[in-house]
Every structure is written in C-alpha cells, then in structure tokens.
C-alpha positions as a Markdown table, in Angstrom:
| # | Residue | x | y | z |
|---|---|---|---|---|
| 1 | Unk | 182.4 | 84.0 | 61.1 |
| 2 | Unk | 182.0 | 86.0 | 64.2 |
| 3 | Unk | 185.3 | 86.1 | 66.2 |
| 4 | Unk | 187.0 | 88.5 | 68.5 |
| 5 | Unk | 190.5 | 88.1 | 69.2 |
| 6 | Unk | 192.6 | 90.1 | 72.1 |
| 7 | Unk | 196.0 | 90.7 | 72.5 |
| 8 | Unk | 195.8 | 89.8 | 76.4 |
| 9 | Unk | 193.1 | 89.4 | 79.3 |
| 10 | Unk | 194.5 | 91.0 | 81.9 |
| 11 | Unk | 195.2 | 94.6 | 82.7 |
| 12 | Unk | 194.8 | 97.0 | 85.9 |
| 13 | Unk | 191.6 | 97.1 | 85.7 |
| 14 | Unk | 191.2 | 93.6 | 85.9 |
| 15 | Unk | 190.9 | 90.4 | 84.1 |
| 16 | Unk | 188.9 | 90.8 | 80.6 |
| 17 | Unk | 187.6 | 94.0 | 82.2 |
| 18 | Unk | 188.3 | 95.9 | 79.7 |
| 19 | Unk | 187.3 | 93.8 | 76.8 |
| 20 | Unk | 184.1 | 93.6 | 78.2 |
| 21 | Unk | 181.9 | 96.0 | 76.0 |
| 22 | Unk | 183.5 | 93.7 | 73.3 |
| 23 | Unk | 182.5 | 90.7 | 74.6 |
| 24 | Unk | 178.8 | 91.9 | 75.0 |
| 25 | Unk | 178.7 | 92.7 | 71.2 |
| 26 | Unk | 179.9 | 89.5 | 70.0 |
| 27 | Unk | 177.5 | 88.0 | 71.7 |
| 28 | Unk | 175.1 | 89.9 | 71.8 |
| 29 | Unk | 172.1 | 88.3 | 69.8 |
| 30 | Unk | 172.8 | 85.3 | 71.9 |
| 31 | Unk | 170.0 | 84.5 | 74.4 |
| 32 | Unk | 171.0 | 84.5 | 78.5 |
| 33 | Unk | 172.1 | 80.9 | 79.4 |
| 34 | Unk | 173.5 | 80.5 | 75.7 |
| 35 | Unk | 175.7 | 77.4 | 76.2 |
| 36 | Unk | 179.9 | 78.1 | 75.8 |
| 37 | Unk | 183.3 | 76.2 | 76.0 |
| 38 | Unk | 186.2 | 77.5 | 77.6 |
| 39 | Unk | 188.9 | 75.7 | 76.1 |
| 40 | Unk | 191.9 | 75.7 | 79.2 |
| 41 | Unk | 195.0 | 73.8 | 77.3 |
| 42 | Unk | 197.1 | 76.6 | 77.3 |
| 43 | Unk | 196.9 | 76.6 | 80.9 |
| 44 | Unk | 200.5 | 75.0 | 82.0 |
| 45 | Unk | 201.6 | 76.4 | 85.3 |
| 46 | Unk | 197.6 | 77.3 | 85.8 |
| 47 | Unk | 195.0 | 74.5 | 86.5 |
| 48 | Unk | 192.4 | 73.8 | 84.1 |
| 49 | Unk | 189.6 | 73.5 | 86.8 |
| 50 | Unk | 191.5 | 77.1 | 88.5 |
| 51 | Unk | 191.2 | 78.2 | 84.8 |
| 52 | Unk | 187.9 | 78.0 | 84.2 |
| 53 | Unk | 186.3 | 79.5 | 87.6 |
| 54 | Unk | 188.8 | 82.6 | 86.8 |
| 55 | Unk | 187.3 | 82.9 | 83.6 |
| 56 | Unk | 183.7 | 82.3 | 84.6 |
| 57 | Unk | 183.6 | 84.5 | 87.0 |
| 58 | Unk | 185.3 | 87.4 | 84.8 |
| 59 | Unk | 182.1 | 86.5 | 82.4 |
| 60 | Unk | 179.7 | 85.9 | 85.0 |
| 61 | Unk | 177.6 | 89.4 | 83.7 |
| 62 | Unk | 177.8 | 87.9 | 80.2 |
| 63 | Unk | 174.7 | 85.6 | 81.3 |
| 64 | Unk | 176.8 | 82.8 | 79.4 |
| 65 | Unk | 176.5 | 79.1 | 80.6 |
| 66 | Unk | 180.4 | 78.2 | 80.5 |
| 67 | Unk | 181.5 | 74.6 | 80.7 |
| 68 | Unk | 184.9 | 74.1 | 80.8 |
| 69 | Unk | 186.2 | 71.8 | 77.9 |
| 70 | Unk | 188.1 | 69.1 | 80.0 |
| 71 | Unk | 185.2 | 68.6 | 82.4 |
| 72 | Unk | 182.9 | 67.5 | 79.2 |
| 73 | Unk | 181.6 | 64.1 | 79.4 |
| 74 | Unk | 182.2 | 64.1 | 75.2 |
| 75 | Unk | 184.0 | 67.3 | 74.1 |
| 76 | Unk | 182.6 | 66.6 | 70.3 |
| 77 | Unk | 179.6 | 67.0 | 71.8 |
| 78 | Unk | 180.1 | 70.0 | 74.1 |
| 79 | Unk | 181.8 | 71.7 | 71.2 |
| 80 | Unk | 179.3 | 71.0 | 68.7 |
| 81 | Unk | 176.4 | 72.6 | 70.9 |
| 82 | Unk | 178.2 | 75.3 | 72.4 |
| 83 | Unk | 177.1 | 78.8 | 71.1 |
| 84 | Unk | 180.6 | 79.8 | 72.2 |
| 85 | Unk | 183.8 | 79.0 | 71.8 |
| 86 | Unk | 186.5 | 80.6 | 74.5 |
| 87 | Unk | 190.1 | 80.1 | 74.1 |
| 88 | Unk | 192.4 | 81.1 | 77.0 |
| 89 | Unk | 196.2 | 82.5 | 76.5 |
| 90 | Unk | 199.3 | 80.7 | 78.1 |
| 91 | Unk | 201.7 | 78.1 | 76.3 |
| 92 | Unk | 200.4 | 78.5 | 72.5 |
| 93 | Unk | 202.2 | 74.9 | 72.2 |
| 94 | Unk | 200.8 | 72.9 | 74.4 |
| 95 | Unk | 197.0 | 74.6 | 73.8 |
| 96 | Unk | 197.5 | 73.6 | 70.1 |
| 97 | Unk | 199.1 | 70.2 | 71.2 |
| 98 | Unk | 196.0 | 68.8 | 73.1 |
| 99 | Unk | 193.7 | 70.0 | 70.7 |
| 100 | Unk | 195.7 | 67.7 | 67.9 |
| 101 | Unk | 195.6 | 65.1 | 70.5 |
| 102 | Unk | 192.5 | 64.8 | 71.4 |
| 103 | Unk | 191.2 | 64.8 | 67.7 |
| 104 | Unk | 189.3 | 68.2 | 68.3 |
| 105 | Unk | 191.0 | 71.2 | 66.5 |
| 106 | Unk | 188.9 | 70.3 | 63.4 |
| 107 | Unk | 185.9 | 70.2 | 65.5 |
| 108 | Unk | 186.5 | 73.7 | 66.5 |
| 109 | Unk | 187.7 | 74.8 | 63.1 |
| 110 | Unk | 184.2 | 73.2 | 61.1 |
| 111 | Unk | 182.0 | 74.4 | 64.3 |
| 112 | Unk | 183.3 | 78.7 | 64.2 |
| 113 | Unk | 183.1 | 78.4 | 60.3 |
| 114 | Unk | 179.7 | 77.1 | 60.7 |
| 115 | Unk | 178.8 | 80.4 | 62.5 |
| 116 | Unk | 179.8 | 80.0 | 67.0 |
| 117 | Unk | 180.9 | 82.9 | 67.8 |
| 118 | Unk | 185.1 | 82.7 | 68.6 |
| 119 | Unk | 186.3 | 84.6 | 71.9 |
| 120 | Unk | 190.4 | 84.0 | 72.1 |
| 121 | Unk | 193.2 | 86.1 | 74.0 |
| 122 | Unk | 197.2 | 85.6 | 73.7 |
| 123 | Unk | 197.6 | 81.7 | 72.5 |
| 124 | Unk | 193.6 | 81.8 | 71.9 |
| 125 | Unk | 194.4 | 84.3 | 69.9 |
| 126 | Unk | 197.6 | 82.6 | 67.6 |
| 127 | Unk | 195.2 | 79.6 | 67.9 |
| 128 | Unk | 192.9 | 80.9 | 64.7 |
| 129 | Unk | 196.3 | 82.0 | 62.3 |
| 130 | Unk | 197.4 | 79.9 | 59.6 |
| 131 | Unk | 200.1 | 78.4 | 62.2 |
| 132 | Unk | 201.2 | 79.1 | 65.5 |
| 133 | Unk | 204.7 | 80.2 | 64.3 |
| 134 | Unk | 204.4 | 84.1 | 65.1 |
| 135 | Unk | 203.7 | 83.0 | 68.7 |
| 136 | Unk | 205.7 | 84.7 | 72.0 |
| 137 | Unk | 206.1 | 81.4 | 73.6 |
| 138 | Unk | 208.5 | 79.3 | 74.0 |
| 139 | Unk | 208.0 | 75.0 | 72.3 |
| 140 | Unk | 207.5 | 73.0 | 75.7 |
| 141 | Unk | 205.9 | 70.4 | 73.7 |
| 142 | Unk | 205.5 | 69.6 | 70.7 |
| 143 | Unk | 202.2 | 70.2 | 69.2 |
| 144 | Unk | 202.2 | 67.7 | 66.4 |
| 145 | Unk | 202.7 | 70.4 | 63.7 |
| 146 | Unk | 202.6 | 74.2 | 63.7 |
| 147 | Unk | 199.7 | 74.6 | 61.2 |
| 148 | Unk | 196.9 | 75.6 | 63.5 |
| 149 | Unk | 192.8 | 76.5 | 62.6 |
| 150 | Unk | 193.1 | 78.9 | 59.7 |
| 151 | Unk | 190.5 | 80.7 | 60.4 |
| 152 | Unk | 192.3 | 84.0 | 58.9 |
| 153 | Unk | 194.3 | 84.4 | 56.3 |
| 154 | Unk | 197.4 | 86.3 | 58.2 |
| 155 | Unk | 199.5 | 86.0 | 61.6 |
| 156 | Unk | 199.2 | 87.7 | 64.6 |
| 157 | Unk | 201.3 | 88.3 | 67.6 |
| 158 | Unk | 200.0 | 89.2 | 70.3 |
| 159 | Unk | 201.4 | 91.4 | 73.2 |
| 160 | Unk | 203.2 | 93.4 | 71.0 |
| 161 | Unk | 205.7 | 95.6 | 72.3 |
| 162 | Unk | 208.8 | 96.9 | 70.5 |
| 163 | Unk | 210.5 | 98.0 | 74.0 |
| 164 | Unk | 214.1 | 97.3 | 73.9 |
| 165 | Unk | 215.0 | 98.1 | 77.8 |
| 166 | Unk | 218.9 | 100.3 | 78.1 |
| 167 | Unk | 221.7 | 96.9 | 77.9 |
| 168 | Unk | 219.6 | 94.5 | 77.0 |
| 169 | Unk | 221.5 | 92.7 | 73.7 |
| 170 | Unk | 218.6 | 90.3 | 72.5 |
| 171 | Unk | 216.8 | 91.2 | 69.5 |
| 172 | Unk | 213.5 | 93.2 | 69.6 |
| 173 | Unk | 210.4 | 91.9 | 68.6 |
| 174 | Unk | 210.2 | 93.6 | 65.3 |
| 175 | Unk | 213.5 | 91.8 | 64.7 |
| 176 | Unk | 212.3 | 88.6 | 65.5 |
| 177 | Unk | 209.4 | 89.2 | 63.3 |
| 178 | Unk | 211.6 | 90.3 | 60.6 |
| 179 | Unk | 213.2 | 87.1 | 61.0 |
| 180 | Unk | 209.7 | 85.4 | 60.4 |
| 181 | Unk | 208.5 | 87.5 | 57.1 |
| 182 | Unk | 212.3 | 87.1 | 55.4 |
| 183 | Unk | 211.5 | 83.2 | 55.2 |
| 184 | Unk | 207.7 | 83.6 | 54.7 |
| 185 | Unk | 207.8 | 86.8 | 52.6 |
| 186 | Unk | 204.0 | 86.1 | 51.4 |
| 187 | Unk | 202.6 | 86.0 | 55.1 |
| 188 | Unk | 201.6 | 89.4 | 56.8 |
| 189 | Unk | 202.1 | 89.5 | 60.6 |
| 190 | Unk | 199.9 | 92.3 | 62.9 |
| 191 | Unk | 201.4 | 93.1 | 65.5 |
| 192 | Unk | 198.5 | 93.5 | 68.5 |
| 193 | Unk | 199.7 | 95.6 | 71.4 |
| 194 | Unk | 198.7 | 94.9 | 74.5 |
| 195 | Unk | 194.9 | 96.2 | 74.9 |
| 196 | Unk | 194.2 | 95.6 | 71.5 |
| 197 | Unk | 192.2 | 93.3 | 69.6 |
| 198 | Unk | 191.2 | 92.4 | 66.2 |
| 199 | Unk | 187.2 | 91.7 | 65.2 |
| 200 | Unk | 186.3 | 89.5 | 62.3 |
| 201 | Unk | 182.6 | 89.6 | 61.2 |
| 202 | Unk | 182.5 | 86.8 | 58.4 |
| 203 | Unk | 185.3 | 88.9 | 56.0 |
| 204 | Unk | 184.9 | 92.5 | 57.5 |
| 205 | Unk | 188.4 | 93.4 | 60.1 |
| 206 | Unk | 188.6 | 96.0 | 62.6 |
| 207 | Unk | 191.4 | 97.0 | 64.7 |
| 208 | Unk | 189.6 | 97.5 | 68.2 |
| 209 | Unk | 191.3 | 99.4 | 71.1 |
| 210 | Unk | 192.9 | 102.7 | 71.5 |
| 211 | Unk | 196.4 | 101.6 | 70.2 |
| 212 | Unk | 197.8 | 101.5 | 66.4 |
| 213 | Unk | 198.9 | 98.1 | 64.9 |
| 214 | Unk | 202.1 | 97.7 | 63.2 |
| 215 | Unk | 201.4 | 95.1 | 59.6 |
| 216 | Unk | 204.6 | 93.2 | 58.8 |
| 217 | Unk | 205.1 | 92.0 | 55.5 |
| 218 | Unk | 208.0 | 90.8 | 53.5 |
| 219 | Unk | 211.2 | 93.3 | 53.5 |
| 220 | Unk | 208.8 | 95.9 | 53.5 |
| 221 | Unk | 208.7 | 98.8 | 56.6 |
| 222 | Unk | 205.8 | 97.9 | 58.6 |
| 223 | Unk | 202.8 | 99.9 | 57.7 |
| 224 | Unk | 200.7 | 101.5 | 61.2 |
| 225 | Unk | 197.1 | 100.7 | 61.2 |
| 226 | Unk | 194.7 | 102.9 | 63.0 |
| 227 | Unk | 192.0 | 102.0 | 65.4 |
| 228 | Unk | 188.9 | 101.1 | 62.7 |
| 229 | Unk | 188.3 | 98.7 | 59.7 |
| 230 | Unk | 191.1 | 97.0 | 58.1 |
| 231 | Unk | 192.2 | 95.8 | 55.4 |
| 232 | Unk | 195.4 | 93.1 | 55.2 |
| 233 | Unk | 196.9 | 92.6 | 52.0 |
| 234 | Unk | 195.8 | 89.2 | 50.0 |
C-alpha cells in the first residue's frame, strides 16, 4: 500500500503547503493528468462543491486530475479508475457515515489495497484505522458502525496536543486516550501532532515531520517516537 496520512491540512503557511514535498513523493511515479478522487463527506459546515475547488487548487502543482467524489456520474466507477484516493478532515462521523451509505467504503478499502495511492488529513486520516473510535470529533450522526477501512493495524489521533490551558477542568487528551486503551488494552494509539504525518509503503512506517509522536498502549507510559521509520507493536 502506498498511503500518507497527516495530522491536519492547514497551517500558516497555508493549506497542505506544507505537506507538499510529501505529496509529490507519493505520487510521484504517477504520470501528469493521473486521474484522483477527493472524497468531501467530512465536510459538514463546508460545501462539498466549496470543498473540492479548496482542495484542487492547494494541488493544482501536483499535475493531478481531481474529480470530486459526489460530482461522479458512478462513484464505483470513479473510484475504481482513480490513481488517487483523497480524503478530507472534518466530522470523522459523518465522512464514515456516507461512505457506509452509499455502499462505497469497501470500494475504497479493495481499490488502496490493490495498490492507489491513499492521501487523508484529520478524519481522512481516522478514516484508514481499524475504527474511527480514537477520533477528536464529536457523533453528529451515526455512521452505521465504528469499524472503519482497516488499512493499518493501530489507531491514530490526529491533532494531538496534550495542552491543558490554566482552569480548564476537562480531561486532557492523553486522559481521554487513557480512557480508550484501559477498555482496548491490545490496541496501540499514535498520537500525531499537528504537522505531522505518518507514511505507509506497503508494511514499512515512518513518522514524517519535525515533531515526536507519543505511542499509547495499554496501562503502559506512552513511549515518544522520533521523526524516522517506525515500528508499532503487533
């Protein structure tokens, strides 16, 4: 498989600026005009149409052909011929909800196992764990299920942070993860900080981005990874 998954899109340099170099190496023994999906459902509060011209022209350079998914005339088709498969961030519920609906998650799942190459941020990002449930976002709708594409064998979140700000009483988010691995003790969690991202090349990990990634598992302390290959326990 040949997947890269960020921890957000945005920053002050701009939207998937700087994730940019990464993109380009994912996809770079595509030819120009290589045909890809932007898949939109996690969009809520955003249109899809809005959606995909953001995202477009953030890639424009990338010499990708983007389509986005709920424009397709048949999204089977569109998905089985894309080269690409992009999956925005937003409501990590509803994204995995109208992919259930519309009969398509497996056609994602069979079609990045078969070898398109997997760009997802945030939700696009929970989108490819074993389930959704290490997600920021809160259930708007419910998605039919929380087990999601499997594409990896662990859980990520996304955006991680650990900031507890002076007052605030609500638990942090390595509490909330805590809360997660105490009930599925088997199931490691990385933590992805914002500017971060993980890149799978069929079963090789690397931790990408200048930030260290905490690895929740169990009661065990968290264990830091470094920037560089990695390794998540079995």
């Amino acid at each position: 498989m040949n997947l890269l998954l960020l921890s957000n899109s945005s920053s002050d340099a701009g939207y998937l600026v700087h994730a940019l170099p990464d993109i380009r190496e994912l996809i770079d023994t595509l030819p120009p005009g290589s045909p890809a999906v932007f898949v939109p459902f996690a969009g809520v509060t955003r249109g899809w149409d809005d959606y995909t011209a953001l995202v477009a022209s953030a890639l424009a350079d990338t010499g990708l052909s983007i389509e986005g998914l709920h424009c397709a005339e048949d999204p089977v088709v569109a998905l089985e011929n894309a080269a690409v498969i992009i999956v925005g961030g937003g409501n990590t519920f509803n994204l995995l909800g109208q992919l259930r609906r519309q009969g398509l998650l497996d056609v994602v799942k069979r079609r990045v196992r078969a070898g398109a190459a997997y760009l997802g941020w945030s939700a696009g990002s929970n989108l490819t764990c074993p389930t959704i449930c290490t997600t920021n976002d809160m259930p708007i709708t419910d998605p039919g299920g929380f087990d999601a594409l499997d594409l990896i064998t662990f859980q990520i979140n996304p955006h991680y942070t650990n900031a507890h700000p002076p007052g605030h009483r609500g638990e942090t988010r390595a509490q909330r993860l805590a809360e997660f691995c105490a009930l599925n003790p088997a199931m490691p969690v990385l933590g992805l900080p914002e500017g971060s991202g993980l890149r799978v090349r069929g079963q090789q990990l690397e931790l990408i981005g200048p930030y260290d990634a905490p690895l929740f598992l169990g009661h065990e302390e968290p264990r830091v990874f470094r920037p560089g290959p990695l390794k998540i326990p079995a």
